[in-house]
Amino acid sequence: MAQDAPSAATGAGAGQPGANPFRPGFGVSPRVLAGRDELLEEFDTALDEGPGSPLRSVLVSGARGMGKTVILNELEEAARVRGWLVVRLPESGDLVEELASTTLPALLAEHDSERAVRRRVTGAGIAGVGSLSTTARERYEVRETAATLLARLLDVLAGHGTGLLFTLDELQAVDREAVSAFASLYQHLVRDERDVALAAAGLPVGVGQLLQHRGTTFLRRAERVQLGPLRTEEVTDAARRTVEGAGGVIAEDALDVLADVVHGYPYLLQLAGYRAWRDAAGGPITADHVRATRGVVSERMGRLVHGPALLDLPQAQRAYLMAMAQDDGASSTGEVAARLGLTAQHANVFRTRLIERELIAPAGHGRVDYSLPYLRDHLRRQAATG
Ligand SMILES: Nc1ncnc2c1ncn2[C@@H]1O[C@H](COP(=O)(O)OP(=O)(O)O)[C@@H](O)[C@H]1O
Ligand SMILES: [Mg+2]
């Protein structure tokens, strides 16, 4: 995506600094995607391989800000470039009912040329679904089941050699019954070897719990992808390309500091990059500009990521996390148990739960450490303010 270099590189007083190319917001795709190539390549292959490829059903889990929504956007794009249709399942309400009453009739009205109205709808596509629904409803009786409508739509798509990708974000918050009804619908399509794919994303604990539910057995067989931190080179490479793509300059040592501040965390790459770009005010971004972002990075991470993640945390697990915050690095599990006045066995229960929640991780024999950057800072701030 080539862009005209903004006139900013000349520094303060030389008119408008270029528009900031970093995007520190949840659900906002970055200008330059860091890493994640393996997952995207696998999905591409799965789409090309045809029905039956196990990688066509992907379940992505990861902490807030790890890039789940961005990945779903990328997977949607991969499907679209192949001419596939994409249906974003709603995060609330009855998924199957919504498909049957609105989404599928609208898609059929648009794509089923045998029956479709000879009317081109402006801005059609998924975004146009709302406005299409009235017309579509008149022509397709609402009571046709989602399964029938899907079969028809997939027949039409098969005629073009394409298929249908369903995406579902914030899976942990979706009603279980709704997920299981959808899972059963989807499972039948897979068994019938239809050209369908599914990409869902959610927070680790919520997704884990959802998969315990009987109706979602099928989803357990989906490819589980745990989005982890980006590698250092992925961070520095994406940061450099983001800056340079917008006509800016970033020093080598500034990139090293950035990698340090970011800890492989995608949201922080955008946040630290954004602040450093802004502070550089059109000049080259230096290591000092990046270093100066640390305070904001830590504070935002606490407020937007750790705060929400700890909200529903049982008191005993919170106490365990707090006890770890006394250490500057990895904690000895024995010492943490002692601080809490618990037996090793008892403390181990909380340790295990926290590992499942991906809040802490084993760090060598008998040691654990936080798995998210700046969690220690956040907990210490909380301890200080009561
Ligand atoms: N692979 C990536 N490379 C660069 N930035 C990313 C990447 N993935 C996510 N981001 C950025 O991180 C932030 C959070 O991404 P998002 O997908 O909303 O996270 P999640 O859905 O896991 O909470 C956004 O600002 C987004 O632009
Ligand atoms: Mg998200």
Coordinates of C-alpha atoms and ligand atoms in Angstrom, one line a residue:
M1 CA 0.0 0.0 0.0
A2 CA 2.2 2.8 -1.2
Q3 CA 1.4 6.2 0.2
D4 CA 2.6 9.6 -0.7
A5 CA 5.2 10.6 1.7
P6 CA 3.9 13.3 4.0
S7 CA 5.7 16.5 4.1
A8 CA 6.5 15.9 7.8
A9 CA 10.0 14.7 7.8
T10 CA 11.4 18.2 8.0
G11 CA 10.4 18.6 11.6
A12 CA 8.7 21.2 13.8
G13 CA 7.5 24.3 12.2
A14 CA 7.6 22.8 8.8
G15 CA 3.9 22.5 8.6
Q16 CA 1.7 19.4 9.1
P17 CA 3.3 16.4 10.6
G18 CA 2.2 13.3 8.7
A19 CA -0.8 11.5 9.9
N20 CA 0.0 9.0 12.7
P21 CA 0.2 5.6 11.1
F22 CA -0.2 3.6 14.3
R23 CA -3.6 2.4 15.5
P24 CA -3.9 1.8 19.2
G25 CA -7.5 0.8 19.3
F26 CA -9.2 -2.5 19.9
G27 CA -10.7 -4.1 16.8
V28 CA -8.8 -1.8 14.5
S29 CA -6.6 -3.4 11.9
P30 CA -3.0 -2.2 11.8
R31 CA -1.4 -0.6 8.7
V32 CA 1.3 -3.2 8.8
L33 CA 0.5 -6.7 10.2
A34 CA 3.3 -8.1 12.4
G35 CA 3.9 -11.8 12.3
R36 CA 1.0 -14.3 12.1
D37 CA 2.1 -15.5 8.7
E38 CA 2.0 -19.1 9.6
L39 CA -1.7 -19.1 10.6
L40 CA -2.6 -17.1 7.6
E41 CA -0.8 -19.4 5.3
E42 CA -2.4 -22.4 6.8
F43 CA -5.8 -21.0 6.4
D44 CA -5.1 -20.1 2.8
T45 CA -4.0 -23.6 2.2
A46 CA -7.1 -25.0 4.0
L47 CA -9.4 -22.9 1.7
D48 CA -7.6 -24.1 -1.4
E49 CA -7.5 -27.7 -0.3
G50 CA -11.2 -28.2 -0.4
P51 CA -13.8 -29.5 2.0
G52 CA -12.5 -31.8 4.7
S53 CA -9.4 -29.8 5.5
P54 CA -9.3 -29.6 9.3
L55 CA -7.8 -26.2 9.2
R56 CA -11.0 -24.8 7.8
S57 CA -12.4 -24.6 11.4
V58 CA -10.2 -22.4 13.5
L59 CA -10.6 -21.4 17.1
V60 CA -8.4 -18.5 18.1
S61 CA -7.8 -17.7 21.7
G62 CA -5.7 -15.0 23.3
A63 CA -5.6 -12.2 25.8
R64 CA -7.2 -8.9 25.2
G65 CA -5.1 -6.9 22.8
M66 CA -3.3 -9.9 21.4
G67 CA -4.8 -9.4 18.0
K68 CA -7.8 -11.8 17.8
T69 CA -10.2 -9.5 16.0
V70 CA -7.4 -8.4 13.6
I71 CA -6.8 -12.1 12.8
L72 CA -10.4 -12.6 12.1
N73 CA -10.4 -9.6 9.7
E74 CA -7.4 -11.1 8.0
L75 CA -9.0 -14.5 7.6
E76 CA -12.1 -12.8 6.2
E77 CA -10.0 -11.1 3.7
A78 CA -8.3 -14.3 2.7
A79 CA -11.8 -15.8 2.0
R80 CA -13.0 -12.7 0.1
V81 CA -10.1 -12.6 -2.3
R82 CA -11.1 -16.1 -3.2
G83 CA -14.6 -14.9 -4.0
W84 CA -16.0 -16.5 -0.8
L85 CA -18.8 -14.9 1.1
V86 CA -18.3 -14.0 4.7
V87 CA -20.9 -14.0 7.3
R88 CA -20.1 -12.4 10.6
L89 CA -22.2 -14.1 13.2
P90 CA -23.7 -11.7 15.8
E91 CA -22.3 -11.8 19.3
S92 CA -25.6 -11.8 20.9
G93 CA -29.0 -13.2 20.3
D94 CA -30.0 -16.4 18.5
L95 CA -27.4 -17.0 15.8
V96 CA -29.4 -19.6 13.9
E97 CA -32.6 -17.6 14.0
E98 CA -30.7 -14.5 12.8
L99 CA -29.3 -16.5 9.9
A100 CA -32.7 -17.9 8.9
S101 CA -34.6 -14.7 9.2
T102 CA -32.2 -12.0 7.9
T103 CA -28.7 -12.9 6.8
L104 CA -29.4 -15.9 4.6
P105 CA -32.5 -14.5 2.8
A106 CA -30.5 -11.3 2.1
L107 CA -27.5 -13.2 0.7
L108 CA -29.8 -15.4 -1.4
A109 CA -31.6 -12.4 -2.7
E110 CA -28.3 -10.9 -3.8
H111 CA -26.6 -14.0 -5.1
D112 CA -29.2 -16.5 -6.2
S113 CA -29.6 -15.3 -9.8
E114 CA -32.4 -17.7 -10.6
R115 CA -34.6 -16.2 -8.0
A116 CA -33.1 -12.9 -7.2
V117 CA -34.7 -9.7 -7.9
R118 CA -33.0 -7.9 -10.8
R119 CA -32.0 -5.1 -8.6
R120 CA -28.5 -4.2 -7.7
V121 CA -28.3 -3.0 -4.1
T122 CA -25.9 -0.2 -3.5
G123 CA -23.2 -1.1 -1.0
A124 CA -24.4 -4.7 -1.0
G125 CA -22.5 -7.3 0.9
I126 CA -22.8 -8.1 4.6
A127 CA -23.0 -4.4 5.6
G128 CA -26.1 -4.1 3.4
V129 CA -27.9 -6.9 5.1
G130 CA -30.1 -4.7 7.3
S131 CA -31.6 -2.8 4.4
L132 CA -32.0 -5.9 2.3
S133 CA -33.9 -7.8 4.8
T134 CA -37.4 -6.5 4.0
T135 CA -37.3 -7.3 0.3
A136 CA -35.6 -10.6 1.0
R137 CA -38.2 -11.6 3.6
E138 CA -41.0 -11.0 1.2
R139 CA -39.5 -13.4 -1.3
Y140 CA -38.2 -16.1 1.0
E141 CA -40.6 -17.2 3.6
V142 CA -39.0 -16.6 7.0
R143 CA -39.9 -20.1 8.1
E144 CA -37.6 -21.8 5.7
T145 CA -35.0 -23.2 8.0
A146 CA -31.4 -22.0 8.2
A147 CA -30.3 -25.4 7.0
T148 CA -32.4 -25.2 3.8
L149 CA -31.3 -21.7 3.1
L150 CA -27.7 -22.5 3.6
A151 CA -27.9 -25.5 1.4
R152 CA -29.4 -23.3 -1.4
L153 CA -26.8 -20.6 -0.9
L154 CA -24.0 -23.1 -1.0
D155 CA -25.3 -24.6 -4.1
V156 CA -25.2 -21.2 -5.8
L157 CA -21.7 -20.6 -4.5
A158 CA -20.6 -24.1 -5.6
G159 CA -21.6 -23.0 -9.1
H160 CA -18.9 -20.3 -8.9
G161 CA -16.4 -22.6 -7.1
T162 CA -16.6 -20.6 -3.9
G163 CA -17.9 -21.0 -0.4
L164 CA -18.9 -19.4 2.8
L165 CA -16.8 -18.4 5.8
F166 CA -18.5 -17.8 9.1
T167 CA -16.7 -15.7 11.7
L168 CA -17.6 -15.3 15.3
D169 CA -15.8 -12.9 17.6
E170 CA -15.9 -12.6 21.4
L171 CA -16.9 -16.3 21.5
Q172 CA -16.6 -16.4 25.3
A173 CA -19.6 -14.0 25.6
V174 CA -21.9 -15.7 23.2
D175 CA -24.8 -17.7 24.7
R176 CA -23.9 -21.4 24.9
E177 CA -27.2 -22.7 23.5
A178 CA -26.9 -20.4 20.6
V179 CA -23.3 -21.6 19.9
S180 CA -24.3 -25.2 20.2
A181 CA -27.3 -24.7 17.8
F182 CA -24.9 -23.1 15.3
A183 CA -22.3 -25.8 15.9
S184 CA -24.8 -28.5 15.0
L185 CA -25.8 -26.6 11.8
Y186 CA -22.1 -26.2 10.8
Q187 CA -21.2 -29.7 11.6
H188 CA -23.8 -31.0 9.2
L189 CA -22.4 -28.8 6.4
V190 CA -18.9 -30.1 7.1
R191 CA -20.2 -33.7 7.0
D192 CA -21.9 -33.0 3.7
E193 CA -18.5 -31.8 2.4
R194 CA -19.9 -28.3 1.6
D195 CA -17.4 -25.5 1.0
V196 CA -17.7 -23.9 4.4
A197 CA -15.2 -22.5 6.9
L198 CA -15.4 -21.2 10.4
A199 CA -13.1 -18.8 12.3
A200 CA -14.0 -18.0 15.9
A201 CA -12.1 -16.0 18.5
G202 CA -12.3 -15.4 22.2
L203 CA -10.6 -15.1 25.6
P204 CA -8.8 -18.2 26.7
V205 CA -10.8 -19.1 29.8
G206 CA -14.2 -18.3 28.3
V207 CA -13.5 -20.4 25.2
G208 CA -12.2 -23.2 27.4
Q209 CA -15.4 -23.2 29.4
L210 CA -17.6 -23.0 26.4
L211 CA -15.9 -26.1 25.0
Q212 CA -16.8 -28.1 28.1
H213 CA -20.4 -27.7 27.1
R214 CA -21.9 -30.8 25.5
G215 CA -23.5 -29.1 22.5
T216 CA -20.1 -27.7 21.4
T217 CA -18.2 -31.0 21.2
F218 CA -17.8 -30.5 17.5
L219 CA -16.0 -27.2 18.1
R220 CA -13.5 -29.0 20.2
R221 CA -12.2 -30.6 17.1
A222 CA -11.5 -27.2 15.5
E223 CA -7.9 -26.2 15.1
R224 CA -7.0 -24.4 18.3
V225 CA -4.7 -21.4 17.8
Q226 CA -3.3 -19.7 20.8
L227 CA -2.3 -16.2 19.8
G228 CA 1.0 -15.6 21.6
P229 CA 3.3 -12.6 21.7
L230 CA 5.1 -11.5 18.6
R231 CA 8.8 -12.2 18.2
T232 CA 11.2 -9.4 18.6
E233 CA 12.0 -9.2 14.8
E234 CA 8.3 -9.2 14.0
V235 CA 7.8 -6.2 16.3
T236 CA 10.8 -4.2 15.0
D237 CA 10.1 -5.1 11.4
A238 CA 6.5 -4.1 11.6
A239 CA 7.3 -0.9 13.5
R240 CA 9.9 0.1 10.9
R241 CA 7.6 -0.6 8.0
T242 CA 4.8 1.3 9.7
V243 CA 6.9 4.4 10.2
E244 CA 8.6 4.3 6.9
G245 CA 5.4 3.6 5.0
A246 CA 4.1 6.9 6.3
G247 CA 7.2 8.8 5.4
G248 CA 8.8 8.8 8.8
V249 CA 12.2 7.7 10.1
I250 CA 13.0 5.6 13.2
A251 CA 16.5 5.0 14.5
E252 CA 17.8 1.5 15.0
D253 CA 18.3 1.9 18.7
A254 CA 14.8 3.3 18.9
L255 CA 13.5 0.0 17.4
D256 CA 15.4 -2.0 20.1
V257 CA 13.9 0.1 22.9
L258 CA 10.5 -0.3 21.2
A259 CA 10.8 -4.1 21.2
D260 CA 11.7 -3.9 24.9
V261 CA 8.7 -1.7 25.8
V262 CA 6.2 -3.7 23.7
H263 CA 7.1 -7.3 25.0
G264 CA 5.7 -8.8 21.8
Y265 CA 2.2 -7.5 22.6
P266 CA 0.4 -6.2 19.5
Y267 CA -1.7 -3.6 21.2
L268 CA 1.4 -2.1 22.8
L269 CA 3.2 -2.0 19.4
Q270 CA 0.5 0.3 18.2
L271 CA 0.3 2.3 21.4
A272 CA 4.0 2.8 21.9
G273 CA 4.4 3.5 18.2
Y274 CA 1.6 6.0 18.3
R275 CA 3.0 8.0 21.2
A276 CA 6.6 7.9 19.9
W277 CA 5.5 9.1 16.5
R278 CA 3.5 11.9 18.1
D279 CA 6.3 13.0 20.4
A280 CA 8.8 13.0 17.6
A281 CA 6.5 15.7 16.0
G282 CA 7.6 15.0 12.4
G283 CA 11.3 14.4 13.2
P284 CA 13.1 11.1 13.4
I285 CA 11.9 8.9 16.2
T286 CA 14.7 8.4 18.7
A287 CA 15.3 5.9 21.5
D288 CA 14.3 8.7 24.0
H289 CA 10.9 9.2 22.3
V290 CA 10.2 5.5 22.7
R291 CA 11.5 5.3 26.2
A292 CA 9.2 8.1 27.2
T293 CA 6.2 6.0 26.2
R294 CA 6.7 3.5 29.1
G295 CA 4.5 5.3 31.6
V296 CA 1.6 5.6 29.3
V297 CA 2.0 2.1 28.0
S298 CA 2.0 0.6 31.5
E299 CA -1.0 2.7 32.6
R300 CA -3.1 2.0 29.5
M301 CA -2.3 -1.7 29.6
G302 CA -3.4 -1.8 33.3
R303 CA -6.6 0.1 32.6
L304 CA -7.7 -1.5 29.3
V305 CA -6.3 -5.0 29.5
H306 CA -5.5 -6.1 33.1
G307 CA -8.4 -4.3 34.8
P308 CA -11.0 -6.1 32.7
A309 CA -9.2 -9.4 32.8
L310 CA -9.0 -9.4 36.6
L311 CA -12.6 -8.3 37.1
D312 CA -14.1 -11.7 37.5
L313 CA -11.1 -13.3 39.1
P314 CA -11.8 -15.1 42.3
Q315 CA -10.4 -13.5 45.4
A316 CA -7.9 -16.3 46.1
Q317 CA -6.4 -16.2 42.7
R318 CA -6.1 -12.4 42.9
A319 CA -4.3 -12.8 46.2
Y320 CA -1.9 -15.2 44.6
L321 CA -1.1 -12.7 41.8
M322 CA -0.7 -10.0 44.5
A323 CA 1.7 -12.1 46.4
M324 CA 3.8 -12.6 43.3
A325 CA 4.1 -8.8 42.8
Q326 CA 6.6 -8.6 45.7
D327 CA 9.2 -10.1 43.4
D328 CA 10.9 -8.2 40.6
G329 CA 11.0 -11.3 38.4
A330 CA 9.8 -14.8 38.4
S331 CA 8.5 -16.0 41.8
S332 CA 9.2 -19.2 43.7
T333 CA 5.9 -21.1 44.2
G334 CA 7.1 -22.1 47.7
E335 CA 7.6 -18.5 48.7
V336 CA 4.3 -17.4 47.3
A337 CA 2.5 -20.2 49.2
A338 CA 4.3 -19.1 52.4
R339 CA 3.4 -15.4 51.9
L340 CA -0.2 -16.5 51.6
G341 CA 0.0 -18.8 54.6
L342 CA -1.1 -21.8 52.5
T343 CA 0.2 -25.3 52.1
A344 CA 2.1 -25.9 48.8
Q345 CA -0.7 -28.2 47.7
H346 CA -3.4 -25.6 48.3
A347 CA -1.5 -22.8 46.6
N348 CA -0.9 -25.1 43.7
V349 CA -4.7 -25.1 43.0
F350 CA -4.6 -21.4 42.5
R351 CA -1.4 -21.5 40.5
T352 CA -3.0 -24.0 38.1
R353 CA -6.1 -21.9 37.6
L354 CA -4.0 -18.8 36.9
I355 CA -2.0 -20.7 34.3
E356 CA -5.3 -21.8 32.7
R357 CA -6.3 -18.2 32.5
E358 CA -3.0 -17.5 30.9
L359 CA -2.3 -14.8 33.5
I360 CA 0.9 -16.6 34.7
A361 CA 3.2 -19.2 33.2
P362 CA 5.7 -21.6 34.6
A363 CA 9.2 -20.1 34.6
G364 CA 11.5 -23.0 35.2
H365 CA 11.5 -25.4 38.1
G366 CA 9.3 -24.3 41.0
R367 CA 8.9 -20.8 39.6
V368 CA 6.1 -18.9 37.9
D369 CA 6.0 -15.5 36.3
Y370 CA 3.3 -13.2 34.9
S371 CA 2.5 -13.9 31.3
L372 CA 1.3 -10.4 30.4
P373 CA 3.6 -7.4 30.3
Y374 CA 3.0 -4.7 33.0
L375 CA 0.8 -6.9 35.1
R376 CA 3.3 -6.5 37.9
D377 CA 3.1 -2.7 37.6
H378 CA -0.7 -2.9 37.6
L379 CA -0.9 -5.0 40.7
R380 CA 1.6 -2.9 42.5
R381 CA -0.4 0.2 41.7
Q382 CA -3.5 -1.4 43.0
A383 CA -1.8 -2.5 46.2
A384 CA -0.6 1.1 46.7
T385 CA -4.0 2.7 46.2
G386 CA -5.8 -0.1 48.2
Ligands
LIG1 N1 -0.4 -8.8 14.1 C1 -0.5 -7.5 14.4 N2 0.4 -6.6 14.0 C2 0.4 -5.3 14.4 N3 -0.6 -4.8 15.2 C3 -1.6 -5.6 15.6 C4 -1.5 -7.0 15.3 N4 -2.6 -7.6 15.8 C5 -3.3 -6.7 16.5 N5 -2.7 -5.5 16.4 C6 -3.1 -4.2 17.0 O1 -3.3 -4.5 18.4 C7 -4.5 -3.9 18.8 C8 -5.5 -4.9 19.4 O2 -5.9 -5.8 18.4 P1 -7.3 -6.6 18.5 O3 -7.4 -7.5 17.3 O4 -8.4 -5.7 18.7 O5 -7.0 -7.5 19.8 P2 -8.1 -8.5 20.5 O6 -9.2 -8.7 19.6 O7 -7.3 -9.7 20.8 O8 -8.4 -7.8 21.8 C9 -5.0 -3.1 17.7 O9 -4.6 -1.8 17.8 C10 -4.4 -3.7 16.5 O10 -4.2 -2.8 15.4
MG2 MG -11.2 -8.3 19.8

